[in-house]
Short mmCIF file of C-alpha atoms and ligand atoms in Angstrom, two decimals:
data_model
loop_
_atom_site.label_atom_id
_atom_site.label_comp_id
_atom_site.label_asym_id
_atom_site.label_seq_id
_atom_site.Cartn_x
_atom_site.Cartn_y
_atom_site.Cartn_z
CA MET A 13 102.57 132.03 132.33
CA ALA A 14 102.83 128.74 134.18
CA LEU A 15 99.57 126.93 134.71
CA ILE A 16 99.04 126.63 138.44
CA THR A 17 97.26 123.30 138.01
CA GLN A 18 100.40 121.79 136.48
CA LYS A 19 103.40 120.66 138.46
CA PRO A 20 106.79 122.14 137.60
CA LYS A 21 108.70 120.22 134.94
CA GLY A 22 110.59 117.22 136.25
CA THR A 23 108.64 116.85 139.50
CA GLY A 24 106.15 114.14 140.40
CA ASP A 25 103.11 113.49 142.56
CA VAL A 26 102.52 110.25 144.42
CA THR A 27 98.76 109.67 144.41
CA PRO A 28 97.05 107.75 147.23
CA SER A 29 96.80 104.63 145.09
CA GLN A 30 100.57 104.73 144.48
CA SER A 31 101.81 105.73 147.90
CA ASN A 32 101.80 102.26 149.38
CA LYS A 33 104.39 101.23 146.83
CA TRP A 34 106.67 104.00 148.08
CA GLN A 35 106.01 103.19 151.71
CA THR A 36 106.81 99.53 151.08
CA VAL A 37 110.10 100.30 149.39
CA GLU A 38 111.08 102.90 151.99
CA LYS A 39 110.25 100.65 154.92
CA LEU A 40 112.01 97.69 153.41
CA ALA A 41 115.15 99.71 152.69
CA ALA A 42 115.18 101.15 156.21
CA ASP A 43 114.56 97.71 157.76
CA VAL A 44 117.45 96.16 155.83
CA ALA A 45 119.73 99.08 156.78
CA LYS A 46 118.84 98.56 160.45
CA THR A 47 119.91 94.91 160.26
CA PHE A 48 123.37 96.22 159.29
CA GLY A 49 123.37 98.62 162.25
CA PHE A 50 122.48 101.80 160.34
CA LYS A 51 120.37 104.48 162.02
CA GLU A 52 118.40 107.21 160.30
CA ILE A 53 119.82 110.70 159.89
CA ARG A 54 117.81 113.74 158.73
CA PHE A 55 119.31 116.96 157.47
CA PRO A 56 118.11 120.17 155.80
CA THR A 57 116.69 120.40 152.28
CA PHE A 58 119.06 123.29 151.61
CA GLU A 59 122.62 124.06 152.63
CA HIS A 60 125.18 126.78 152.00
CA THR A 61 126.17 126.53 148.32
CA GLU A 62 129.81 126.40 149.33
CA LEU A 63 129.29 122.95 150.89
CA PHE A 64 128.42 121.42 147.53
CA LEU A 65 131.14 123.31 145.67
CA ARG A 66 133.70 121.90 148.09
CA SER A 67 132.36 118.35 148.24
CA VAL A 68 130.64 117.47 144.96
CA GLY A 69 133.33 119.42 143.10
CA GLU A 70 133.43 122.54 140.95
CA THR A 71 134.11 120.70 137.69
CA THR A 72 131.25 118.19 137.99
CA ASP A 73 128.05 118.28 135.94
CA VAL A 74 126.07 118.54 139.17
CA VAL A 75 127.79 121.78 140.20
CA GLN A 76 128.32 123.25 136.76
CA LYS A 77 124.89 122.57 135.32
CA GLU A 78 122.40 121.07 137.71
CA MET A 79 122.18 122.89 141.04
CA TYR A 80 119.20 124.87 142.26
CA THR A 81 121.09 127.80 143.69
CA PHE A 82 119.61 131.11 144.80
CA MET A 83 120.31 134.06 147.04
CA ASP A 84 118.04 134.15 150.08
CA LYS A 85 116.65 137.35 151.53
CA GLY A 86 119.69 137.66 153.77
CA ASN A 87 121.95 137.62 150.71
CA ARG A 88 123.36 134.15 151.36
CA SER A 89 123.96 131.73 148.52
CA ILE A 90 121.78 128.70 149.21
CA THR A 91 121.45 125.44 147.25
CA LEU A 92 118.77 122.76 147.36
CA ARG A 93 120.61 119.50 148.04
CA PRO A 94 121.51 117.75 144.79
CA GLU A 95 122.57 114.64 146.76
CA GLY A 96 122.67 113.43 150.34
CA THR A 97 126.30 112.72 151.19
CA ALA A 98 127.50 116.31 151.60
CA GLY A 99 124.67 117.29 153.96
CA THR A 100 125.09 114.08 155.93
CA MET A 101 128.81 114.67 156.41
CA ARG A 102 128.26 118.31 157.33
CA ALA A 103 125.74 117.13 159.97
CA VAL A 104 128.13 114.42 161.18
CA ILE A 105 130.88 116.99 161.72
CA GLU A 106 128.65 119.69 163.18
CA ASN A 107 127.01 117.37 165.68
CA GLY A 108 130.28 115.90 166.90
CA LEU A 109 129.39 112.42 165.65
CA LEU A 110 133.00 111.79 164.65
CA ASN A 111 133.72 111.41 168.36
CA GLU A 112 131.27 108.54 168.71
CA ALA A 113 132.04 104.84 168.37
CA MET A 114 133.32 104.05 164.88
CA PRO A 115 132.21 103.06 162.38
CA LEU A 116 129.31 105.45 162.37
CA LYS A 117 126.51 104.11 160.17
CA VAL A 118 123.63 106.26 158.96
CA TYR A 119 120.91 106.03 156.34
CA TYR A 120 118.50 108.57 154.87
CA LEU A 121 115.42 108.70 152.68
CA THR A 122 115.41 112.06 151.04
CA SER A 123 114.56 114.20 148.02
CA CYS A 124 117.32 115.60 145.79
CA PHE A 125 117.12 118.47 143.33
CA ARG A 126 118.96 118.70 140.03
CA TYR A 127 118.19 120.94 137.10
CA GLU A 128 118.33 118.22 134.45
CA LYS A 129 116.50 117.50 131.22
CA PRO A 130 113.48 115.53 132.43
CA GLN A 131 112.99 112.11 130.84
CA ALA A 132 112.06 108.59 131.93
CA GLY A 133 114.03 107.94 135.13
CA ARG A 134 115.47 111.45 135.26
CA PHE A 135 113.72 114.15 137.23
CA ARG A 136 114.41 117.58 138.67
CA GLU A 137 113.25 116.36 142.06
CA HIS A 138 114.06 112.73 142.73
CA HIS A 139 114.32 110.62 145.86
CA GLN A 140 117.19 108.62 147.23
CA PHE A 141 117.71 105.99 149.85
CA GLY A 142 121.28 106.53 150.95
CA CYS A 143 123.64 104.86 153.38
CA GLU A 144 126.94 106.25 154.65
CA MET A 145 129.54 104.55 156.81
CA VAL A 146 132.23 106.62 158.50
CA GLY A 147 135.45 105.51 160.16
CA SER A 148 136.55 102.33 158.41
CA ASP A 149 139.23 102.06 155.76
CA SER A 150 138.88 98.29 155.54
CA PRO A 151 137.94 96.75 152.18
CA MET A 152 135.49 94.66 154.22
CA ALA A 153 133.49 97.85 154.76
CA ASP A 154 133.31 98.39 150.98
CA ALA A 155 131.95 94.87 150.58
CA GLU A 156 129.54 95.36 153.46
CA ILE A 157 128.05 98.57 152.07
CA ILE A 158 127.53 96.84 148.72
CA SER A 159 126.05 93.87 150.51
CA LEU A 160 123.53 96.24 152.12
CA ALA A 161 122.50 97.74 148.76
CA TYR A 162 122.39 94.26 147.25
CA SER A 163 120.14 92.97 150.06
CA VAL A 164 117.70 95.84 149.57
CA LEU A 165 117.47 95.15 145.83
CA GLU A 166 117.14 91.44 146.47
CA ARG A 167 114.42 91.88 149.11
CA ILE A 168 112.41 94.06 146.74
CA GLY A 169 112.70 91.21 144.28
CA ILE A 170 114.65 92.96 141.56
CA LYS A 171 116.50 90.66 139.21
CA LYS A 172 119.12 90.98 136.55
CA LEU A 173 120.87 94.01 137.99
CA LYS A 174 124.54 94.17 137.16
CA LEU A 175 127.04 95.38 139.71
CA HIS A 176 129.92 97.24 138.13
CA ILE A 177 132.93 98.09 140.26
CA ASN A 178 136.09 100.04 139.82
CA SER A 179 138.78 101.77 141.82
CA ILE A 180 139.62 105.37 141.05
CA GLY A 181 142.58 105.42 143.38
CA CYS A 182 143.72 108.09 145.78
CA PRO A 183 145.21 111.56 145.07
CA CYS A 184 148.60 109.85 144.77
CA CYS A 185 147.55 107.52 141.88
CA ARG A 186 145.33 110.23 140.47
CA GLU A 187 148.22 112.62 139.86
CA ARG A 188 149.97 110.21 137.51
CA TYR A 189 146.68 109.21 135.91
CA ASN A 190 145.61 112.80 135.31
CA THR A 191 148.89 113.51 133.55
CA ALA A 192 148.31 110.49 131.31
CA LEU A 193 144.74 111.63 130.60
CA LYS A 194 145.89 115.13 129.78
CA ASP A 195 148.41 113.73 127.29
CA TYR A 196 145.75 111.51 125.75
CA PHE A 197 142.97 114.10 125.46
CA THR A 198 145.17 116.86 124.10
CA GLN A 199 144.76 115.33 120.61
CA TYR A 200 141.00 116.07 120.89
CA ARG A 201 141.38 119.66 122.12
CA ASP A 202 139.59 121.08 119.10
CA ILE A 203 136.52 118.84 119.22
CA ILE A 204 135.70 118.36 122.89
CA CYS A 205 132.91 120.42 124.44
CA GLU A 206 133.64 123.69 126.16
CA THR A 207 133.09 122.29 129.65
CA CYS A 208 135.57 119.52 128.94
CA LEU A 209 138.12 121.99 127.65
CA GLU A 210 138.07 123.59 131.08
CA ARG A 211 138.14 120.16 132.74
CA LEU A 212 141.22 119.23 130.75
CA GLU A 213 143.09 121.85 132.73
CA LYS A 214 141.41 121.53 136.10
CA ASN A 215 140.31 117.89 136.45
CA PRO A 216 141.00 115.63 133.44
CA MET A 217 139.26 112.61 135.01
CA ARG A 218 135.95 114.44 134.63
CA LEU A 219 136.27 114.13 130.84
CA LEU A 220 135.51 110.44 131.22
CA ASP A 221 132.14 111.31 132.72
CA CYS A 222 130.92 113.75 130.05
CA LYS A 223 127.53 112.91 128.57
CA SER A 224 128.08 114.62 125.20
CA PRO A 225 128.29 111.99 122.41
CA VAL A 226 131.44 113.45 120.82
CA CYS A 227 133.26 113.56 124.15
CA ARG A 228 132.10 110.04 124.95
CA LYS A 229 133.53 108.72 121.72
CA ASN A 230 136.90 110.29 122.50
CA THR A 231 137.14 108.29 125.71
CA GLU A 232 137.23 104.95 123.90
CA ASN A 233 140.99 104.47 124.00
CA ALA A 234 141.70 106.61 127.04
CA PRO A 235 144.17 105.25 129.60
CA LEU A 236 142.54 103.24 132.38
CA ILE A 237 142.86 104.17 136.04
CA LEU A 238 143.38 100.55 137.08
CA ASP A 239 146.76 100.66 135.33
CA TYR A 240 147.78 103.59 137.50
CA LEU A 241 146.80 102.43 141.00
CA CYS A 242 149.40 102.72 143.73
CA GLU A 243 150.20 99.63 145.76
CA ASP A 244 147.93 100.53 148.65
CA CYS A 245 144.91 101.18 146.37
CA ASN A 246 145.63 98.04 144.39
CA THR A 247 145.77 95.84 147.50
CA HIS A 248 142.56 97.43 148.75
CA PHE A 249 140.79 96.72 145.45
CA GLU A 250 141.96 93.09 145.28
CA SER A 251 140.93 92.44 148.86
CA PHE A 252 137.56 94.13 148.34
CA LYS A 253 136.85 91.80 145.40
CA LYS A 254 137.70 88.77 147.56
CA TYR A 255 135.09 89.85 150.10
CA LEU A 256 132.50 90.24 147.35
CA ASP A 257 133.26 86.69 146.22
CA LEU A 258 132.92 85.50 149.78
CA LEU A 259 129.51 87.15 150.07
CA ASP A 260 128.44 85.61 146.76
CA ILE A 261 127.80 88.97 145.17
CA PRO A 262 128.42 88.83 141.41
CA TYR A 263 130.22 91.81 139.85
CA GLU A 264 132.06 92.99 136.80
CA THR A 265 135.06 95.26 136.88
CA ASP A 266 134.44 98.26 134.68
CA PRO A 267 137.57 100.43 134.58
CA LYS A 268 135.59 103.23 132.92
CA ILE A 269 133.38 104.14 135.87
CA VAL A 270 134.54 107.39 137.42
CA ARG A 271 131.25 108.59 138.98
CA GLY A 272 129.78 112.04 138.66
CA LEU A 273 130.91 113.45 141.99
CA ASP A 274 134.44 114.53 142.77
CA TYR A 275 134.75 113.24 146.30
CA TYR A 276 135.26 109.57 145.51
CA THR A 277 138.52 107.73 146.24
CA LYS A 278 139.38 104.04 145.75
CA THR A 279 136.23 101.92 145.36
CA VAL A 280 133.34 103.11 143.18
CA PHE A 281 130.36 101.05 142.06
CA GLU A 282 127.04 101.11 140.23
CA PHE A 283 124.08 98.76 140.04
CA ILE A 284 122.82 98.95 136.47
CA THR A 285 119.83 97.62 134.57
CA GLU A 286 119.10 97.68 130.87
CA GLU A 287 115.38 97.44 131.39
CA ILE A 288 114.41 101.07 131.90
CA GLY A 289 116.18 102.70 129.00
CA SER A 290 119.29 104.77 129.20
CA GLN A 291 118.79 105.97 132.78
CA GLY A 292 119.78 102.53 134.03
CA THR A 293 121.86 103.29 137.12
CA VAL A 294 119.64 102.40 140.03
CA CYS A 295 122.23 102.70 142.75
CA ALA A 296 125.68 104.23 142.84
CA GLY A 297 128.33 104.93 145.40
CA GLY A 298 131.82 104.46 146.63
CA ARG A 299 134.49 105.44 149.08
CA TYR A 300 135.29 109.09 149.81
CA ASN A 301 138.20 109.10 152.21
CA ASN A 302 139.06 112.78 151.81
CA LEU A 303 135.63 114.37 151.88
CA ILE A 304 135.28 114.87 155.63
CA GLU A 305 138.64 116.60 155.88
CA GLU A 306 137.88 118.63 152.76
CA ILE A 307 134.81 120.13 154.42
CA GLY A 308 136.48 120.85 157.73
CA GLY A 309 136.30 117.68 159.84
CA LYS A 310 139.19 115.59 161.09
CA SER A 311 140.52 113.25 158.43
CA THR A 312 138.27 110.15 158.53
CA PRO A 313 137.67 107.50 155.86
CA ALA A 314 134.08 107.01 154.74
CA LEU A 315 131.94 105.41 152.06
CA GLY A 316 128.34 105.10 150.98
CA PHE A 317 125.77 104.91 148.20
CA GLY A 318 122.64 106.58 146.90
CA MET A 319 119.79 104.55 145.47
CA GLY A 320 117.36 106.35 143.15
CA LEU A 321 113.89 105.38 144.30
CA GLU A 322 112.02 106.46 141.14
CA ARG A 323 114.29 104.25 139.03
CA LEU A 324 114.08 101.46 141.58
CA ILE A 325 110.28 101.45 141.49
CA LEU A 326 110.32 101.69 137.70
CA VAL A 327 112.45 98.52 137.36
CA ALA A 328 110.51 96.73 140.07
CA GLU A 329 107.23 97.39 138.28
CA LYS A 330 108.68 96.45 134.92
CA GLN A 331 109.79 93.14 136.38
CA GLY A 332 106.39 92.58 137.96
CA CYS A 333 107.63 92.62 141.56
CA ARG A 334 104.63 92.30 143.81
CA PHE A 335 104.27 95.39 145.90
CA MET A 336 101.82 95.32 148.77
CA GLU A 337 98.49 96.74 147.79
CA ASN A 338 96.96 99.33 150.07
CA ILE A 339 95.75 97.51 153.20
CA PRO A 340 92.16 96.41 152.65
CA CYS A 341 89.33 97.51 154.89
CA SER A 342 88.68 94.82 157.50
CA LEU A 343 85.17 95.98 158.36
CA TYR A 344 82.58 98.17 156.72
CA ILE A 345 79.50 98.95 158.78
CA ALA A 346 76.45 99.82 156.70
CA ALA A 347 74.18 101.81 158.98
CA MET A 348 70.53 102.67 158.39
CA GLY A 349 69.11 105.54 160.40
CA GLU A 350 70.62 107.83 162.95
CA ASN A 351 70.63 105.40 165.88
CA ALA A 352 72.40 102.78 163.81
CA ALA A 353 74.93 105.39 162.66
CA MET A 354 75.65 106.24 166.29
CA LYS A 355 76.12 102.58 167.20
CA ALA A 356 78.40 102.21 164.17
CA ALA A 357 80.57 105.09 165.37
CA GLU A 358 80.84 103.45 168.78
CA LEU A 359 81.83 100.07 167.31
CA LEU A 360 84.35 101.62 164.92
CA LYS A 361 86.12 103.28 167.82
CA LEU A 362 86.62 99.88 169.49
CA VAL A 363 87.69 98.15 166.30
CA ARG A 364 90.16 100.86 165.26
CA ALA A 365 91.67 100.93 168.73
CA GLU A 366 92.73 97.33 167.99
CA GLY A 367 94.48 98.50 164.84
CA TYR A 368 91.92 97.45 162.23
CA TYR A 369 91.02 99.60 159.28
CA ALA A 370 87.26 100.06 159.47
CA GLU A 371 84.75 102.46 157.92
CA THR A 372 81.11 103.42 157.91
CA ASP A 373 79.01 105.73 155.75
CA LEU A 374 79.66 109.46 156.09
CA THR A 375 77.64 110.71 153.15
CA GLY A 376 74.05 109.65 153.92
CA ARG A 377 73.90 106.94 151.25
CA GLY A 378 71.17 104.30 151.09
CA LEU A 379 71.93 100.65 151.95
CA LYS A 380 72.51 99.59 148.37
CA SER A 381 75.08 102.23 147.60
CA GLN A 382 76.74 101.71 150.97
CA MET A 383 77.29 98.07 150.01
CA LYS A 384 78.60 99.15 146.62
CA TYR A 385 81.09 101.42 148.35
CA ALA A 386 82.14 98.55 150.68
CA ASP A 387 82.82 96.52 147.58
CA LYS A 388 84.84 99.30 145.99
CA ILE A 389 87.16 99.66 148.97
CA GLY A 390 87.53 95.88 149.11
CA ALA A 391 86.02 95.48 152.59
CA VAL A 392 86.66 91.95 153.82
CA PHE A 393 83.74 91.92 156.28
CA THR A 394 80.55 93.94 156.38
CA LEU A 395 77.98 94.42 159.07
CA VAL A 396 74.50 95.82 158.41
CA LEU A 397 72.99 97.78 161.29
CA GLY A 398 69.32 98.78 161.36
CA ASP A 399 66.57 99.14 163.97
CA ASN A 400 66.15 95.37 164.12
CA GLU A 401 69.82 94.74 164.97
CA LEU A 402 69.83 97.49 167.59
CA GLU A 403 66.77 95.95 169.23
CA THR A 404 68.11 92.40 169.41
CA GLY A 405 71.69 93.48 170.11
CA THR A 406 73.01 91.09 167.46
CA ALA A 407 73.92 91.49 163.80
CA LYS A 408 75.36 89.41 161.00
CA LEU A 409 79.03 89.74 160.16
CA LYS A 410 79.36 88.87 156.50
CA ASN A 411 82.54 87.57 154.90
CA MET A 412 82.47 89.32 151.54
CA ARG A 413 84.71 86.76 149.85
CA THR A 414 82.86 83.59 150.85
CA GLY A 415 79.40 85.03 151.57
CA GLU A 416 79.46 83.25 154.93
CA GLN A 417 77.60 84.98 157.81
CA THR A 418 78.32 84.85 161.52
CA ASP A 419 76.09 86.14 164.32
CA VAL A 420 77.84 88.72 166.41
CA ASN A 421 76.83 90.29 169.71
CA LEU A 422 76.99 94.08 169.44
CA SER A 423 77.75 94.78 173.07
CA ASP A 424 79.65 91.73 174.23
CA GLY A 425 82.84 90.42 172.59
CA PHE A 426 82.25 92.26 169.32
CA VAL A 427 85.91 93.08 168.65
CA LYS A 428 86.99 89.54 169.60
CA THR A 429 84.55 87.95 167.14
CA LEU A 430 85.67 90.31 164.38
CA SER A 431 89.30 89.70 165.18
CA ASP A 432 88.83 85.88 165.17
CA ASN A 433 87.11 86.08 161.81
CA VAL A 434 89.74 88.34 160.28
CA THR A 435 92.49 86.01 161.52
CA ALA A 436 90.68 82.94 160.15
CA GLU A 437 90.32 84.68 156.80
CA MET A 438 94.03 85.51 156.80
CA PHE A 439 94.91 81.86 157.15
CA SER A 440 92.26 80.58 154.77
CA GLY A 441 94.48 80.82 151.72
CA THR A 442 93.07 84.05 150.38
CA GLU A 443 95.63 86.71 151.00
CA LEU A 444 94.43 89.55 153.16
CA VAL A 445 97.43 91.81 153.12
P1 ATP B 502 123.34 109.65 136.19
O1 ATP B 502 124.63 109.21 135.63
O2 ATP B 502 122.18 108.79 135.82
O3 ATP B 502 123.08 111.13 135.96
P2 ATP B 502 124.47 110.29 138.74
O4 ATP B 502 125.83 109.76 138.64
O5 ATP B 502 124.26 111.74 138.51
O6 ATP B 502 123.47 109.47 137.77
P3 ATP B 502 124.34 109.94 141.61
O7 ATP B 502 124.70 111.34 141.88
O8 ATP B 502 125.31 108.89 141.90
O9 ATP B 502 123.80 109.82 140.10
O10 ATP B 502 122.96 109.61 142.37
C1 ATP B 502 122.67 108.32 142.90
C2 ATP B 502 121.45 107.73 142.25
O11 ATP B 502 120.36 108.64 142.26
C3 ATP B 502 121.61 107.42 140.77
O12 ATP B 502 122.22 106.18 140.60
C4 ATP B 502 120.17 107.39 140.30
O13 ATP B 502 119.56 106.15 140.61
C5 ATP B 502 119.55 108.48 141.11
N1 ATP B 502 119.47 109.74 140.35
C6 ATP B 502 120.44 110.65 140.12
N2 ATP B 502 119.98 111.70 139.43
C7 ATP B 502 118.66 111.44 139.21
C8 ATP B 502 117.61 112.16 138.54
N3 ATP B 502 117.81 113.34 137.98
N4 ATP B 502 116.38 111.58 138.51
C9 ATP B 502 116.14 110.38 139.09
N5 ATP B 502 117.08 109.68 139.73
C10 ATP B 502 118.33 110.18 139.79
MG1 MG B 503 123.63 112.86 136.89
#
C-alpha cells in the first residue's frame, strides 16, 4: 500500500525555503512576456480527452503512453493536461478571442501531467511557462517568439544554451517527405519497435522522434525534411533565419528535430543544454498553423513555446545563477512582558502597513532566545521593548549588521525612522534584498 507520507512518484514539493526561487523565475518570465505584449491566460487542469487526441496527435508518445486519462463519474473521458497549447487554443476559440485584434498574445504558468519514467529533469507533474501567439503567419513572428524565450533565459542569467531550429514544412511538403520516410524505414520493418511499426503506416515522421535506442539508430541516414520543403515553407524558413541574425540570436539548424507533438508546421525549435544530463531540452516550440482549424476554430496561423521550469531552475542552479533569497525581515521586535507585547503588536501593524516584513515573539520566549530567533530569520533591525522603554516612550533600533544603535520615538515618527534606516542600509553596500 502507498505510504501516505510519501508523494506520488514523479511529483515534487516546493518547500518554503525554495519557493522564492520559483516566484522569481515565474515573475521574471511573466514580466518579460508582458514587455512583448503578452497577457496571462488560465485554463482548466483537465479537458475532454478528445481535445488532446485531436491536437497533440494519436501517434505521439504523449497520447500513446503518457496521458493521465480517466472516466469521471458522469462517464466522460477526461485527461489531465499533458501540455498547455491545446487547452489555450480551446479557450481562445470558446471565448471568441479569434475575433479580437490580431495577433493575440497569451502566456501561462501551469502544471502539466505526463505518465513518464521519473528521472532527473523528467517528472510526472512538471511546470511550464508557455507563450502562444495567434494570427500571424509572418516569419518575423517566429523570430519574435524565440526572442521572447531567449530574453527570459538571458534575464535569468542562463548561459551556454544552444538554440536548434528546423522547419518541418506544411502538409504539402509532408506528403512527399512521408513517402520518402516510408521507403527508407521499410528496410527496418523487422527491428523497429511495435509503436513505430504502427507509425510507419499512420505517421512516418513520428519514427524520427522515437526514444528507443534501436529506433534511434535507424534514423541516422533517414531523409531530411529540409530537402523536401515546398517553396513557401522554404522562403519562410530562410526569412525567419534572417530575422534571428538581425536580433543577434545564435542558432544551429538541426534538420532532425521533429518535436513530440503532431500539431507543428513550418518552424520548430529547442533550447538545449548539456549540463543537466540527457533531459536537456529546457524550452521547445514552433508554429502550428493547422491546429486551431483542426479543433474547430476558423483557420488561423499560430505559434508558441513551452519552457520546462524544473529543468530551467536545475540549469540555473548548476550555473550558479543568483536567485533572490527570501526577503529578509526588516524589523524584529523583542518584547518583554505583556505590555511590551501589546505595544509591539501596535507597532508591527504600522510597519507592515508600509509594506515591511516585521515580526515579534509569538511563543513566550525569553529575551535571549528571541534575539537568537531574530538572528536566524536574518532580521536587519531589532528593537527591544521592556517596561523601561514603555515608560520613556523611546527605544533603541539596532542595526544587526553594523551593531549601530539609533534612538527611536515609539509614538512619534516611528515608521519614518525605521524606513529611513532601512533605506540607508539598502544603499550602504550590503545588499538587503
Ligand atoms: P522531451 O523530449 O524531453 O520528452 P517533450 O518534447 O516531450 O520533451 P514538450 O512537450 O515540448 O517536451 O514540452 C515543453 C518543455 O516542457 C520541454 O522542453 C521540457 O523542458 C518540459 N518537459 C516536458 N516533459 C517534461 C517532464 N516529464 N518533466 C519535466 N519537464 C518536462
Ligand atoms: Mg516527452
